[in-house]
Coordinates of C-alpha atoms in Angstrom, one line a residue:
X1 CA 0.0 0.0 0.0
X2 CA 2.8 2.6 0.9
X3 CA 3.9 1.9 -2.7
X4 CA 0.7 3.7 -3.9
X5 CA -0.5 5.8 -0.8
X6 CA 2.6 7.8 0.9
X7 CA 1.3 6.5 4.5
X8 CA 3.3 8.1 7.2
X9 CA 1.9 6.9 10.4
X10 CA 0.8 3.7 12.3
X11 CA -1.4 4.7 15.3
X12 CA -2.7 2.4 18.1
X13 CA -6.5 3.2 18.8
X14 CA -8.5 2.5 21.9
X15 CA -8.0 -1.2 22.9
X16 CA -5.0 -1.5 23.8
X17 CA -5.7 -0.6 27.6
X18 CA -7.4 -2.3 30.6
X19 CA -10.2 0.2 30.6
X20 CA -9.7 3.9 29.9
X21 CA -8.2 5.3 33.2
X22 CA -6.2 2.1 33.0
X23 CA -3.7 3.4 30.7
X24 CA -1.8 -0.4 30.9
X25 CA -1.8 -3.0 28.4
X26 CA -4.4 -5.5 28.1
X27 CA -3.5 -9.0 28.1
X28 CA -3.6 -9.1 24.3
X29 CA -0.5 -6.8 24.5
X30 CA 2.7 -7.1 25.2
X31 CA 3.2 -5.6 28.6
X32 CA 6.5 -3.7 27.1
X33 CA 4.7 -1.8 24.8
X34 CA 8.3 -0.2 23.7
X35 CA 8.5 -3.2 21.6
X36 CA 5.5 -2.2 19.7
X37 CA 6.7 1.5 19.1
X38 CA 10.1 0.1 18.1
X39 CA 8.6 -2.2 15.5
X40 CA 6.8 0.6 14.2
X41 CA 9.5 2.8 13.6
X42 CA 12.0 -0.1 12.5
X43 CA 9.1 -0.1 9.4
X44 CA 9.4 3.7 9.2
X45 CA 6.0 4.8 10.3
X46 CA 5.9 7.1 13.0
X47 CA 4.4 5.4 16.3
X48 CA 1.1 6.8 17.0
X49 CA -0.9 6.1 20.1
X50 CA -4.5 7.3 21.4
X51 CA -5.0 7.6 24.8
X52 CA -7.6 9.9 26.5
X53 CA -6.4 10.9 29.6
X54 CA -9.2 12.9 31.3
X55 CA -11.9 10.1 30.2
X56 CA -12.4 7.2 33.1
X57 CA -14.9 3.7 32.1
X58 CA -16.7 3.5 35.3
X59 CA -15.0 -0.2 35.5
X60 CA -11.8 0.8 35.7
X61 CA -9.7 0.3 39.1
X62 CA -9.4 4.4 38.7
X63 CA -12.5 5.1 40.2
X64 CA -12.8 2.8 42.6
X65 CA -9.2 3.6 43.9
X66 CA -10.0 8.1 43.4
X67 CA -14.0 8.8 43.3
X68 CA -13.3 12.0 44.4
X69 CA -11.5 12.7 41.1
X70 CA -14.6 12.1 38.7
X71 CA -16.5 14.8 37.5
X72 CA -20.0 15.5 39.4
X73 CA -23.2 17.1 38.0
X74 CA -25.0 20.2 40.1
X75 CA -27.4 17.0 41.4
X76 CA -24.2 15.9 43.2
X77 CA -24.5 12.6 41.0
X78 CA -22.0 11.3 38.8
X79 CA -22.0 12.9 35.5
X80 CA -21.7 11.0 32.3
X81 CA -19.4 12.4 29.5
X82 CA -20.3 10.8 26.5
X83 CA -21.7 7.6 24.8
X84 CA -19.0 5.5 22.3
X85 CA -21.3 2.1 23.2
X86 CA -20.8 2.9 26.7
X87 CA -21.2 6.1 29.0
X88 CA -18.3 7.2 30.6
X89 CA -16.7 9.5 33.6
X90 CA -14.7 12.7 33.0
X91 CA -11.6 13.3 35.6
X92 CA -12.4 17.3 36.7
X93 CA -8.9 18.9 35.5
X94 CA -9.3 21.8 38.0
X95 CA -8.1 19.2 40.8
X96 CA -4.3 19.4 40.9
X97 CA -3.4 15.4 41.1
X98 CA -5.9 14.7 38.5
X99 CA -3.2 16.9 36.4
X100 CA -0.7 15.2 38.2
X101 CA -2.0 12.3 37.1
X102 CA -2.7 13.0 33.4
X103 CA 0.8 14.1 33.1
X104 CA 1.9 10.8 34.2
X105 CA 0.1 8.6 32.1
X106 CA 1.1 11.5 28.9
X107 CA 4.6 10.9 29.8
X108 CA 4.3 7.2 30.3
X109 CA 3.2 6.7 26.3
X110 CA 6.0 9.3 24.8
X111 CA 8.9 9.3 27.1
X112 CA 8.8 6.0 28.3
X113 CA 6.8 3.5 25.3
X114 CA 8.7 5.8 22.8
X115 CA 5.6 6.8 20.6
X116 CA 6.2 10.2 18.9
X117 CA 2.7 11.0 17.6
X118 CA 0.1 11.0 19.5
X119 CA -3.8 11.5 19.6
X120 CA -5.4 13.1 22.6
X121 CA -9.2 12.3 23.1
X122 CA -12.0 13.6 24.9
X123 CA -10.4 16.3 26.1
X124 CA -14.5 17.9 26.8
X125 CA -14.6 15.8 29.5
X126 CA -12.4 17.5 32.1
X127 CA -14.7 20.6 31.4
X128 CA -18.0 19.8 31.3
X129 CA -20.3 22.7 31.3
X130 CA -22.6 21.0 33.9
X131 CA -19.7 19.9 36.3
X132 CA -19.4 21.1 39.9
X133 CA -16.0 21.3 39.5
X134 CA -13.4 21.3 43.0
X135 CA -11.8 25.0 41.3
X136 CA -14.3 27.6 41.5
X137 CA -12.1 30.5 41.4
X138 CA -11.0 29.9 37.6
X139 CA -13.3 29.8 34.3
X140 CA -14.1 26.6 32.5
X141 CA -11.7 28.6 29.9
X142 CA -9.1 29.2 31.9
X143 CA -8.9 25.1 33.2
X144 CA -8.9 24.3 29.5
X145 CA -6.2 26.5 28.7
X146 CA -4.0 25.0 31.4
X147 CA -5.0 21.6 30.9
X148 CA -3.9 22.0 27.2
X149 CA -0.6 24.0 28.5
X150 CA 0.4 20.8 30.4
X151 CA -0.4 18.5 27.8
X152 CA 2.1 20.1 25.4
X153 CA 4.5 20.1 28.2
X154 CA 4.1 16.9 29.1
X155 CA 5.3 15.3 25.9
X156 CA 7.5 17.9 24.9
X157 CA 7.7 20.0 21.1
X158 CA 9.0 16.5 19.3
X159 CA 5.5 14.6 19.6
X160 CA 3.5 15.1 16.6
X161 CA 0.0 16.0 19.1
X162 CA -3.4 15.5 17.9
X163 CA -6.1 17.3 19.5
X164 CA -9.4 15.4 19.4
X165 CA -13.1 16.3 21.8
X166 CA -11.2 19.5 22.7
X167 CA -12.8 23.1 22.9
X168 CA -11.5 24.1 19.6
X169 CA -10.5 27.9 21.0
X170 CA -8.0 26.2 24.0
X171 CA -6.4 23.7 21.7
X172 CA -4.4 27.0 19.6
X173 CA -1.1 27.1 19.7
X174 CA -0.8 23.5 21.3
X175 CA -1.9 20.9 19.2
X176 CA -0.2 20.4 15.5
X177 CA -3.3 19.1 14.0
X178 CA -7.1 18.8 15.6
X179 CA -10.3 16.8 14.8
X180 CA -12.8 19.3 13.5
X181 CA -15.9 17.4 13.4
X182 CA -17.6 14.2 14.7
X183 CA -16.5 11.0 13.6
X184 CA -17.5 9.8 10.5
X185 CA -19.0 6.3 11.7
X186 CA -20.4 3.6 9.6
X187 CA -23.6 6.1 8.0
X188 CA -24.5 8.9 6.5
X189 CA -27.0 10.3 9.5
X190 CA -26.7 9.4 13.3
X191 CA -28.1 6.5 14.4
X192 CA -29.6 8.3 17.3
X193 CA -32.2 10.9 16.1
X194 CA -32.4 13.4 18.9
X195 CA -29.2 15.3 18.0
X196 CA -29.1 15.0 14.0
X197 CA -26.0 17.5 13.9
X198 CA -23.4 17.1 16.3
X199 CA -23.9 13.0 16.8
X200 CA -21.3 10.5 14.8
X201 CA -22.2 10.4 11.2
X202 CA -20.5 11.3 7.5
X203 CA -23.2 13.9 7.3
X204 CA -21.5 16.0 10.2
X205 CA -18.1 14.9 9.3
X206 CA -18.7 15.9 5.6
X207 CA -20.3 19.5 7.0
X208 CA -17.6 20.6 9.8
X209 CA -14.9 19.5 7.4
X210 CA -16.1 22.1 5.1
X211 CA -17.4 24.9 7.3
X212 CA -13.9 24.5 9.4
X213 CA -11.8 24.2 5.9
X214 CA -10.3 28.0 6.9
X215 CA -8.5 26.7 10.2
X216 CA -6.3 24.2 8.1
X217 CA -2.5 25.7 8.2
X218 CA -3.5 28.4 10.2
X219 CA -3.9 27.1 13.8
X220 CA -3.3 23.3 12.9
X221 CA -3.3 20.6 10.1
X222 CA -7.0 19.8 10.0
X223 CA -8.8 16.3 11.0
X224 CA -11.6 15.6 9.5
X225 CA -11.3 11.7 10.8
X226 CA -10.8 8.9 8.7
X227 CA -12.2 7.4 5.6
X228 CA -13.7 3.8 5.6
X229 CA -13.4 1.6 2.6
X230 CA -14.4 -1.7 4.7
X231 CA -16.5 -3.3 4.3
X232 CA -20.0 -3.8 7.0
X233 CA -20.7 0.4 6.8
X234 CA -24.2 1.1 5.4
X235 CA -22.8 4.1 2.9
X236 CA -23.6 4.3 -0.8
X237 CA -20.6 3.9 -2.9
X238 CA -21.7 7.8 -3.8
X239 CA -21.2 8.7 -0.2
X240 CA -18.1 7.0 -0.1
X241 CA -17.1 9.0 -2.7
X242 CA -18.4 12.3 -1.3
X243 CA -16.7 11.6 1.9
X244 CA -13.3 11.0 -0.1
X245 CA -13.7 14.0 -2.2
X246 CA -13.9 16.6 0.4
X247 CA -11.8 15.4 2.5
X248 CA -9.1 15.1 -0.4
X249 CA -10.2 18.7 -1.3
X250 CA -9.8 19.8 2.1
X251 CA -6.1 19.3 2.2
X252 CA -5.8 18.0 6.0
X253 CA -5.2 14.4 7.1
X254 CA -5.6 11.1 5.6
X255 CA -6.6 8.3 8.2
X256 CA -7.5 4.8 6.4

Protein backbone atom coordinates (compact mmCIF):
# COMPACT_ATOMS: atom_id res chain seq x y z
CA UNK A 1 0.00 0.00 0.00
CA UNK A 2 2.80 2.63 0.86
CA UNK A 3 3.87 1.95 -2.67
CA UNK A 4 0.69 3.68 -3.90
CA UNK A 5 -0.51 5.82 -0.75
CA UNK A 6 2.64 7.79 0.87
CA UNK A 7 1.27 6.53 4.48
CA UNK A 8 3.27 8.12 7.23
CA UNK A 9 1.89 6.86 10.37
CA UNK A 10 0.80 3.71 12.31
CA UNK A 11 -1.43 4.67 15.29
CA UNK A 12 -2.74 2.41 18.06
CA UNK A 13 -6.45 3.16 18.79
CA UNK A 14 -8.53 2.47 21.95
CA UNK A 15 -8.01 -1.23 22.86
CA UNK A 16 -5.00 -1.55 23.82
CA UNK A 17 -5.66 -0.65 27.62
CA UNK A 18 -7.38 -2.32 30.57
CA UNK A 19 -10.21 0.20 30.60
CA UNK A 20 -9.72 3.93 29.89
CA UNK A 21 -8.19 5.28 33.19
CA UNK A 22 -6.22 2.09 33.01
CA UNK A 23 -3.73 3.37 30.74
CA UNK A 24 -1.79 -0.40 30.90
CA UNK A 25 -1.85 -3.00 28.36
CA UNK A 26 -4.36 -5.47 28.11
CA UNK A 27 -3.54 -8.99 28.06
CA UNK A 28 -3.58 -9.10 24.33
CA UNK A 29 -0.53 -6.83 24.46
CA UNK A 30 2.66 -7.13 25.25
CA UNK A 31 3.20 -5.61 28.58
CA UNK A 32 6.50 -3.71 27.14
CA UNK A 33 4.67 -1.80 24.76
CA UNK A 34 8.28 -0.25 23.70
CA UNK A 35 8.47 -3.22 21.56
CA UNK A 36 5.49 -2.20 19.66
CA UNK A 37 6.73 1.45 19.09
CA UNK A 38 10.14 0.13 18.10
CA UNK A 39 8.61 -2.15 15.45
CA UNK A 40 6.78 0.57 14.16
CA UNK A 41 9.55 2.80 13.56
CA UNK A 42 11.95 -0.10 12.53
CA UNK A 43 9.13 -0.08 9.41
CA UNK A 44 9.42 3.69 9.15
CA UNK A 45 5.99 4.83 10.26
CA UNK A 46 5.88 7.08 12.99
CA UNK A 47 4.41 5.36 16.32
CA UNK A 48 1.12 6.83 16.99
CA UNK A 49 -0.91 6.10 20.12
CA UNK A 50 -4.51 7.26 21.35
CA UNK A 51 -4.96 7.62 24.81
CA UNK A 52 -7.64 9.90 26.50
CA UNK A 53 -6.44 10.90 29.62
CA UNK A 54 -9.20 12.94 31.25
CA UNK A 55 -11.94 10.10 30.15
CA UNK A 56 -12.36 7.18 33.06
CA UNK A 57 -14.88 3.69 32.08
CA UNK A 58 -16.75 3.48 35.32
CA UNK A 59 -14.98 -0.19 35.54
CA UNK A 60 -11.78 0.78 35.66
CA UNK A 61 -9.75 0.33 39.12
CA UNK A 62 -9.40 4.35 38.69
CA UNK A 63 -12.47 5.13 40.18
CA UNK A 64 -12.76 2.83 42.60
CA UNK A 65 -9.21 3.62 43.91
CA UNK A 66 -9.98 8.10 43.42
CA UNK A 67 -13.96 8.76 43.28
CA UNK A 68 -13.27 12.04 44.44
CA UNK A 69 -11.47 12.66 41.15
CA UNK A 70 -14.61 12.09 38.67
CA UNK A 71 -16.48 14.79 37.55
CA UNK A 72 -20.01 15.49 39.43
CA UNK A 73 -23.19 17.11 38.02
CA UNK A 74 -25.02 20.16 40.13
CA UNK A 75 -27.38 17.05 41.40
CA UNK A 76 -24.18 15.94 43.23
CA UNK A 77 -24.48 12.59 41.05
CA UNK A 78 -21.96 11.35 38.77
CA UNK A 79 -21.96 12.93 35.45
CA UNK A 80 -21.71 11.01 32.28
CA UNK A 81 -19.43 12.35 29.45
CA UNK A 82 -20.35 10.75 26.48
CA UNK A 83 -21.71 7.64 24.83
CA UNK A 84 -19.02 5.53 22.31
CA UNK A 85 -21.27 2.10 23.23
CA UNK A 86 -20.80 2.89 26.73
CA UNK A 87 -21.18 6.05 29.03
CA UNK A 88 -18.26 7.17 30.58
CA UNK A 89 -16.74 9.45 33.58
CA UNK A 90 -14.72 12.67 32.98
CA UNK A 91 -11.57 13.35 35.61
CA UNK A 92 -12.39 17.26 36.70
CA UNK A 93 -8.88 18.85 35.49
CA UNK A 94 -9.31 21.79 37.96
CA UNK A 95 -8.06 19.18 40.78
CA UNK A 96 -4.30 19.39 40.90
CA UNK A 97 -3.43 15.39 41.13
CA UNK A 98 -5.95 14.69 38.54
CA UNK A 99 -3.19 16.89 36.43
CA UNK A 100 -0.74 15.21 38.17
CA UNK A 101 -2.03 12.27 37.07
CA UNK A 102 -2.72 13.01 33.41
CA UNK A 103 0.82 14.13 33.14
CA UNK A 104 1.92 10.76 34.16
CA UNK A 105 0.12 8.62 32.07
CA UNK A 106 1.07 11.53 28.93
CA UNK A 107 4.63 10.89 29.80
CA UNK A 108 4.27 7.16 30.25
CA UNK A 109 3.18 6.68 26.26
CA UNK A 110 6.00 9.28 24.79
CA UNK A 111 8.90 9.35 27.08
CA UNK A 112 8.83 5.95 28.34
CA UNK A 113 6.79 3.51 25.34
CA UNK A 114 8.72 5.78 22.76
CA UNK A 115 5.64 6.78 20.61
CA UNK A 116 6.19 10.18 18.93
CA UNK A 117 2.71 11.02 17.60
CA UNK A 118 0.12 11.03 19.51
CA UNK A 119 -3.81 11.47 19.57
CA UNK A 120 -5.42 13.11 22.59
CA UNK A 121 -9.20 12.29 23.09
CA UNK A 122 -12.03 13.57 24.85
CA UNK A 123 -10.43 16.34 26.15
CA UNK A 124 -14.48 17.92 26.83
CA UNK A 125 -14.60 15.76 29.49
CA UNK A 126 -12.38 17.48 32.12
CA UNK A 127 -14.66 20.65 31.36
CA UNK A 128 -18.02 19.83 31.28
CA UNK A 129 -20.30 22.67 31.26
CA UNK A 130 -22.64 21.00 33.93
CA UNK A 131 -19.65 19.90 36.33
CA UNK A 132 -19.39 21.08 39.91
CA UNK A 133 -16.02 21.34 39.50
CA UNK A 134 -13.38 21.30 42.97
CA UNK A 135 -11.82 24.96 41.30
CA UNK A 136 -14.29 27.60 41.51
CA UNK A 137 -12.12 30.51 41.37
CA UNK A 138 -11.03 29.90 37.55
CA UNK A 139 -13.28 29.83 34.35
CA UNK A 140 -14.10 26.61 32.45
CA UNK A 141 -11.66 28.56 29.89
CA UNK A 142 -9.13 29.24 31.93
CA UNK A 143 -8.92 25.11 33.23
CA UNK A 144 -8.86 24.26 29.47
CA UNK A 145 -6.23 26.52 28.65
CA UNK A 146 -3.97 25.00 31.37
CA UNK A 147 -4.99 21.58 30.91
CA UNK A 148 -3.87 22.03 27.16
CA UNK A 149 -0.60 24.04 28.52
CA UNK A 150 0.41 20.78 30.42
CA UNK A 151 -0.36 18.49 27.75
CA UNK A 152 2.06 20.12 25.43
CA UNK A 153 4.52 20.05 28.23
CA UNK A 154 4.11 16.94 29.05
CA UNK A 155 5.32 15.33 25.87
CA UNK A 156 7.50 17.88 24.94
CA UNK A 157 7.71 19.98 21.12
CA UNK A 158 8.97 16.49 19.32
CA UNK A 159 5.48 14.62 19.55
CA UNK A 160 3.51 15.15 16.57
CA UNK A 161 0.04 16.01 19.09
CA UNK A 162 -3.39 15.45 17.91
CA UNK A 163 -6.08 17.28 19.46
CA UNK A 164 -9.36 15.44 19.41
CA UNK A 165 -13.11 16.25 21.76
CA UNK A 166 -11.21 19.49 22.70
CA UNK A 167 -12.78 23.10 22.85
CA UNK A 168 -11.48 24.11 19.56
CA UNK A 169 -10.46 27.85 20.98
CA UNK A 170 -8.00 26.19 24.01
CA UNK A 171 -6.36 23.71 21.69
CA UNK A 172 -4.42 27.04 19.55
CA UNK A 173 -1.13 27.09 19.74
CA UNK A 174 -0.78 23.51 21.32
CA UNK A 175 -1.86 20.90 19.22
CA UNK A 176 -0.15 20.40 15.53
CA UNK A 177 -3.30 19.10 14.04
CA UNK A 178 -7.10 18.75 15.57
CA UNK A 179 -10.28 16.83 14.75
CA UNK A 180 -12.75 19.31 13.49
CA UNK A 181 -15.92 17.38 13.44
CA UNK A 182 -17.60 14.25 14.66
CA UNK A 183 -16.51 11.05 13.63
CA UNK A 184 -17.52 9.79 10.50
CA UNK A 185 -19.00 6.34 11.74
CA UNK A 186 -20.44 3.58 9.57
CA UNK A 187 -23.55 6.08 7.95
CA UNK A 188 -24.51 8.92 6.49
CA UNK A 189 -27.04 10.28 9.45
CA UNK A 190 -26.69 9.43 13.34
CA UNK A 191 -28.12 6.54 14.43
CA UNK A 192 -29.56 8.25 17.31
CA UNK A 193 -32.19 10.90 16.12
CA UNK A 194 -32.36 13.44 18.94
CA UNK A 195 -29.16 15.29 17.96
CA UNK A 196 -29.10 14.98 14.00
CA UNK A 197 -26.03 17.46 13.95
CA UNK A 198 -23.39 17.05 16.27
CA UNK A 199 -23.86 12.99 16.76
CA UNK A 200 -21.30 10.51 14.80
CA UNK A 201 -22.24 10.39 11.19
CA UNK A 202 -20.46 11.30 7.48
CA UNK A 203 -23.18 13.88 7.34
CA UNK A 204 -21.54 16.02 10.23
CA UNK A 205 -18.08 14.91 9.31
CA UNK A 206 -18.66 15.92 5.64
CA UNK A 207 -20.34 19.48 7.00
CA UNK A 208 -17.60 20.60 9.81
CA UNK A 209 -14.89 19.53 7.43
CA UNK A 210 -16.10 22.15 5.13
CA UNK A 211 -17.42 24.94 7.31
CA UNK A 212 -13.89 24.48 9.37
CA UNK A 213 -11.76 24.24 5.88
CA UNK A 214 -10.26 28.00 6.93
CA UNK A 215 -8.51 26.69 10.18
CA UNK A 216 -6.28 24.20 8.09
CA UNK A 217 -2.52 25.74 8.22
CA UNK A 218 -3.50 28.42 10.16
CA UNK A 219 -3.92 27.12 13.81
CA UNK A 220 -3.34 23.26 12.88
CA UNK A 221 -3.35 20.62 10.15
CA UNK A 222 -6.99 19.79 9.97
CA UNK A 223 -8.78 16.26 10.95
CA UNK A 224 -11.57 15.63 9.48
CA UNK A 225 -11.30 11.67 10.77
CA UNK A 226 -10.76 8.91 8.66
CA UNK A 227 -12.18 7.39 5.58
CA UNK A 228 -13.70 3.79 5.64
CA UNK A 229 -13.41 1.56 2.60
CA UNK A 230 -14.36 -1.71 4.68
CA UNK A 231 -16.50 -3.33 4.35
CA UNK A 232 -19.95 -3.81 6.95
CA UNK A 233 -20.70 0.42 6.82
CA UNK A 234 -24.17 1.08 5.42
CA UNK A 235 -22.76 4.08 2.94
CA UNK A 236 -23.56 4.27 -0.84
CA UNK A 237 -20.61 3.85 -2.94
CA UNK A 238 -21.75 7.82 -3.82
CA UNK A 239 -21.18 8.71 -0.18
CA UNK A 240 -18.09 6.98 -0.15
CA UNK A 241 -17.11 8.95 -2.74
CA UNK A 242 -18.38 12.28 -1.29
CA UNK A 243 -16.73 11.60 1.89
CA UNK A 244 -13.27 11.03 -0.10
CA UNK A 245 -13.72 13.99 -2.20
CA UNK A 246 -13.94 16.61 0.42
CA UNK A 247 -11.77 15.38 2.51
CA UNK A 248 -9.13 15.13 -0.39
CA UNK A 249 -10.19 18.69 -1.33
CA UNK A 250 -9.82 19.81 2.14
CA UNK A 251 -6.11 19.30 2.17
CA UNK A 252 -5.85 17.96 5.98
CA UNK A 253 -5.23 14.43 7.13
CA UNK A 254 -5.56 11.13 5.59
CA UNK A 255 -6.64 8.27 8.16
CA UNK A 256 -7.50 4.81 6.43
Amino acid sequence: MRESIPLEVFQLDDGYQKHWGDWVPSKDFPEDMREVSRSILRHGFKAGIWLAPFAVDKKSDLVKEHPEWVMKNKRGKRANSGNVGHFFYGLDASRPEVMEFAKRQLEKVTKGWGFNYLKVDFIYAAVLADGDRYDYTRTRAQIADHAVTEIRNAVGGDVFLVGCGCPLGSGIGFFNAMRIGPDVDRTWFPFLKWDKWNLPGARNAVRNTITRSFMHRKWWVNDPDCVLFRSGTLFKDEEIIGIATVVAMGGGMLML
